[in-house]
JSON list of C-alpha atoms in Angstrom, two decimals:
[
{"chain": "A", "resi": 255, "resn": "MET", "atom": "CA", "xyz": [138.95, -116.89, -18.50]},
{"chain": "A", "resi": 256, "resn": "ASN", "atom": "CA", "xyz": [136.08, -118.68, -20.27]},
{"chain": "A", "resi": 257, "resn": "ILE", "atom": "CA", "xyz": [133.49, -115.77, -20.78]},
{"chain": "A", "resi": 258, "resn": "LYS", "atom": "CA", "xyz": [130.52, -117.27, -21.55]},
{"chain": "A", "resi": 259, "resn": "LEU", "atom": "CA", "xyz": [130.82, -119.81, -18.76]},
{"chain": "A", "resi": 260, "resn": "ILE", "atom": "CA", "xyz": [130.96, -116.87, -16.79]},
{"chain": "A", "resi": 261, "resn": "ILE", "atom": "CA", "xyz": [127.83, -114.97, -17.81]},
{"chain": "A", "resi": 262, "resn": "PHE", "atom": "CA", "xyz": [126.11, -118.64, -17.78]},
{"chain": "A", "resi": 263, "resn": "SER", "atom": "CA", "xyz": [126.94, -119.05, -14.21]},
{"chain": "A", "resi": 264, "resn": "GLY", "atom": "CA", "xyz": [125.27, -115.47, -13.20]},
{"chain": "A", "resi": 265, "resn": "PHE", "atom": "CA", "xyz": [122.12, -116.17, -15.56]},
{"chain": "A", "resi": 266, "resn": "VAL", "atom": "CA", "xyz": [121.81, -119.88, -14.16]},
{"chain": "A", "resi": 267, "resn": "THR", "atom": "CA", "xyz": [122.13, -117.83, -10.27]},
{"chain": "A", "resi": 268, "resn": "ALA", "atom": "CA", "xyz": [120.12, -115.00, -11.10]},
{"chain": "A", "resi": 269, "resn": "SER", "atom": "CA", "xyz": [117.70, -117.38, -11.83]},
{"chain": "A", "resi": 270, "resn": "ILE", "atom": "CA", "xyz": [118.08, -119.17, -8.70]},
{"chain": "A", "resi": 271, "resn": "GLY", "atom": "CA", "xyz": [117.49, -115.64, -6.71]},
{"chain": "A", "resi": 272, "resn": "ILE", "atom": "CA", "xyz": [114.96, -115.11, -8.66]},
{"chain": "A", "resi": 273, "resn": "VAL", "atom": "CA", "xyz": [112.91, -117.87, -7.31]},
{"chain": "A", "resi": 274, "resn": "LEU", "atom": "CA", "xyz": [114.40, -117.32, -3.93]},
{"chain": "A", "resi": 275, "resn": "GLY", "atom": "CA", "xyz": [113.60, -113.32, -3.92]},
{"chain": "A", "resi": 276, "resn": "LEU", "atom": "CA", "xyz": [109.82, -114.35, -5.19]},
{"chain": "A", "resi": 277, "resn": "ALA", "atom": "CA", "xyz": [109.51, -117.11, -2.33]},
{"chain": "A", "resi": 278, "resn": "THR", "atom": "CA", "xyz": [110.56, -114.29, 0.56]},
{"chain": "A", "resi": 279, "resn": "ALA", "atom": "CA", "xyz": [107.82, -112.34, -0.52]},
{"chain": "A", "resi": 280, "resn": "GLU", "atom": "CA", "xyz": [105.39, -114.77, -1.14]},
{"chain": "A", "resi": 281, "resn": "MET", "atom": "CA", "xyz": [106.27, -116.47, 2.64]},
{"chain": "A", "resi": 282, "resn": "SER", "atom": "CA", "xyz": [105.88, -112.66, 3.91]},
{"chain": "A", "resi": 283, "resn": "ARG", "atom": "CA", "xyz": [102.48, -112.16, 1.90]},
{"chain": "A", "resi": 284, "resn": "GLY", "atom": "CA", "xyz": [101.26, -109.85, 4.42]},
{"chain": "A", "resi": 285, "resn": "GLU", "atom": "CA", "xyz": [103.69, -108.36, 5.49]},
{"chain": "A", "resi": 286, "resn": "VAL", "atom": "CA", "xyz": [105.59, -107.51, 2.24]},
{"chain": "A", "resi": 287, "resn": "LYS", "atom": "CA", "xyz": [105.60, -103.58, 1.88]},
{"chain": "A", "resi": 288, "resn": "PRO", "atom": "CA", "xyz": [106.34, -102.10, -1.40]},
{"chain": "A", "resi": 289, "resn": "ILE", "atom": "CA", "xyz": [110.02, -100.76, -2.08]},
{"chain": "A", "resi": 290, "resn": "ARG", "atom": "CA", "xyz": [109.63, -96.92, -2.25]},
{"chain": "A", "resi": 291, "resn": "LEU", "atom": "CA", "xyz": [111.11, -95.13, -5.10]},
{"chain": "A", "resi": 292, "resn": "ALA", "atom": "CA", "xyz": [110.96, -91.71, -6.55]},
{"chain": "A", "resi": 293, "resn": "SER", "atom": "CA", "xyz": [108.82, -92.82, -9.90]},
{"chain": "A", "resi": 294, "resn": "SER", "atom": "CA", "xyz": [105.08, -93.03, -8.80]},
{"chain": "A", "resi": 295, "resn": "GLN", "atom": "CA", "xyz": [104.83, -95.69, -11.67]},
{"chain": "A", "resi": 296, "resn": "LEU", "atom": "CA", "xyz": [107.47, -97.94, -9.61]},
{"chain": "A", "resi": 297, "resn": "GLN", "atom": "CA", "xyz": [105.05, -96.99, -6.40]},
{"chain": "A", "resi": 298, "resn": "GLN", "atom": "CA", "xyz": [102.16, -98.91, -8.24]},
{"chain": "A", "resi": 299, "resn": "ASP", "atom": "CA", "xyz": [103.99, -102.04, -9.21]},
{"chain": "A", "resi": 300, "resn": "SER", "atom": "CA", "xyz": [103.71, -105.20, -6.97]},
{"chain": "A", "resi": 301, "resn": "PRO", "atom": "CA", "xyz": [106.20, -105.62, -4.34]},
{"chain": "A", "resi": 302, "resn": "TYR", "atom": "CA", "xyz": [106.69, -109.46, -5.92]},
{"chain": "A", "resi": 303, "resn": "LYS", "atom": "CA", "xyz": [108.42, -107.69, -8.39]},
{"chain": "A", "resi": 304, "resn": "HIS", "atom": "CA", "xyz": [110.91, -105.72, -6.68]},
{"chain": "A", "resi": 305, "resn": "TYR", "atom": "CA", "xyz": [111.96, -109.03, -4.38]},
{"chain": "A", "resi": 306, "resn": "GLY", "atom": "CA", "xyz": [112.34, -110.82, -7.71]},
{"chain": "A", "resi": 307, "resn": "LEU", "atom": "CA", "xyz": [114.55, -108.59, -8.77]},
{"chain": "A", "resi": 308, "resn": "ILE", "atom": "CA", "xyz": [116.64, -107.85, -5.63]},
{"chain": "A", "resi": 309, "resn": "GLY", "atom": "CA", "xyz": [116.72, -111.71, -6.08]},
{"chain": "A", "resi": 310, "resn": "ALA", "atom": "CA", "xyz": [118.09, -112.26, -9.52]},
{"chain": "A", "resi": 311, "resn": "SER", "atom": "CA", "xyz": [120.89, -109.03, -8.95]},
{"chain": "A", "resi": 312, "resn": "ILE", "atom": "CA", "xyz": [122.14, -111.12, -5.43]},
{"chain": "A", "resi": 313, "resn": "GLY", "atom": "CA", "xyz": [121.86, -114.03, -7.88]},
{"chain": "A", "resi": 314, "resn": "PHE", "atom": "CA", "xyz": [123.72, -112.77, -10.78]},
{"chain": "A", "resi": 315, "resn": "ILE", "atom": "CA", "xyz": [126.70, -111.30, -8.76]},
{"chain": "A", "resi": 316, "resn": "VAL", "atom": "CA", "xyz": [127.25, -114.06, -6.70]},
{"chain": "A", "resi": 317, "resn": "GLY", "atom": "CA", "xyz": [127.31, -116.66, -9.91]},
{"chain": "A", "resi": 318, "resn": "ILE", "atom": "CA", "xyz": [129.68, -114.33, -11.70]},
{"chain": "A", "resi": 319, "resn": "SER", "atom": "CA", "xyz": [131.91, -114.36, -8.98]},
{"chain": "A", "resi": 320, "resn": "GLN", "atom": "CA", "xyz": [132.01, -117.60, -7.64]},
{"chain": "A", "resi": 321, "resn": "GLU", "atom": "CA", "xyz": [132.65, -118.59, -11.61]},
{"chain": "A", "resi": 322, "resn": "CYS", "atom": "CA", "xyz": [135.61, -115.88, -11.84]},
{"chain": "A", "resi": 323, "resn": "VAL", "atom": "CA", "xyz": [137.47, -117.92, -8.55]},
{"chain": "A", "resi": 324, "resn": "ARG", "atom": "CA", "xyz": [136.84, -120.83, -10.23]},
{"chain": "A", "resi": 325, "resn": "GLU", "atom": "CA", "xyz": [138.48, -120.05, -13.46]},
{"chain": "A", "resi": 326, "resn": "LEU", "atom": "CA", "xyz": [141.32, -118.06, -11.44]},
{"chain": "A", "resi": 327, "resn": "LYS", "atom": "CA", "xyz": [141.71, -121.29, -9.09]},
{"chain": "A", "resi": 328, "resn": "TYR", "atom": "CA", "xyz": [141.84, -123.81, -12.43]},
{"chain": "A", "resi": 329, "resn": "ALA", "atom": "CA", "xyz": [143.74, -120.93, -13.71]},
{"chain": "A", "resi": 330, "resn": "LYS", "atom": "CA", "xyz": [146.65, -121.21, -10.99]},
{"chain": "A", "resi": 331, "resn": "GLU", "atom": "CA", "xyz": [146.45, -124.81, -10.76]},
{"chain": "A", "resi": 332, "resn": "ARG", "atom": "CA", "xyz": [147.66, -125.18, -14.86]},
{"chain": "A", "resi": 333, "resn": "GLU", "atom": "CA", "xyz": [150.29, -122.66, -14.26]},
{"chain": "A", "resi": 334, "resn": "MET", "atom": "CA", "xyz": [151.62, -124.51, -11.32]},
{"chain": "A", "resi": 335, "resn": "GLU", "atom": "CA", "xyz": [151.20, -127.60, -12.59]},
{"chain": "A", "resi": 336, "resn": "ASP", "atom": "CA", "xyz": [152.96, -126.67, -16.25]},
{"chain": "A", "resi": 337, "resn": "PHE", "atom": "CA", "xyz": [155.89, -124.87, -13.91]},
{"chain": "A", "resi": 338, "resn": "TYR", "atom": "CA", "xyz": [156.08, -128.69, -12.23]},
{"chain": "A", "resi": 339, "resn": "ASN", "atom": "CA", "xyz": [156.73, -129.97, -15.42]},
{"chain": "A", "resi": 340, "resn": "ASN", "atom": "CA", "xyz": [159.11, -127.78, -16.71]},
{"chain": "A", "resi": 341, "resn": "HIS", "atom": "CA", "xyz": [161.60, -127.58, -13.44]},
{"chain": "A", "resi": 342, "resn": "HIS", "atom": "CA", "xyz": [161.81, -131.06, -12.69]},
{"chain": "A", "resi": 343, "resn": "TYR", "atom": "CA", "xyz": [165.04, -132.16, -12.07]},
{"chain": "A", "resi": 344, "resn": "ASN", "atom": "CA", "xyz": [165.93, -135.68, -12.61]}
]
């Protein structure tokens, strides 16, 4: 599996997730409530930051998962092609 491609895919989808998280926070501007955490410093941060981080996390996980499935599918296709090429009875 190509680890560099998997990480790159995760970062690309994480950036898309940031945009979607910030867009969600912007669309619900009046209704956005900061996510409550234990630290008072984190409670004073902008709620947009939290939604961006959530979007980035979800995007990164989705991107890595999608690329892993794609890599495994490609490896399985190569394996099946090699099997059929080696076991061809003509």
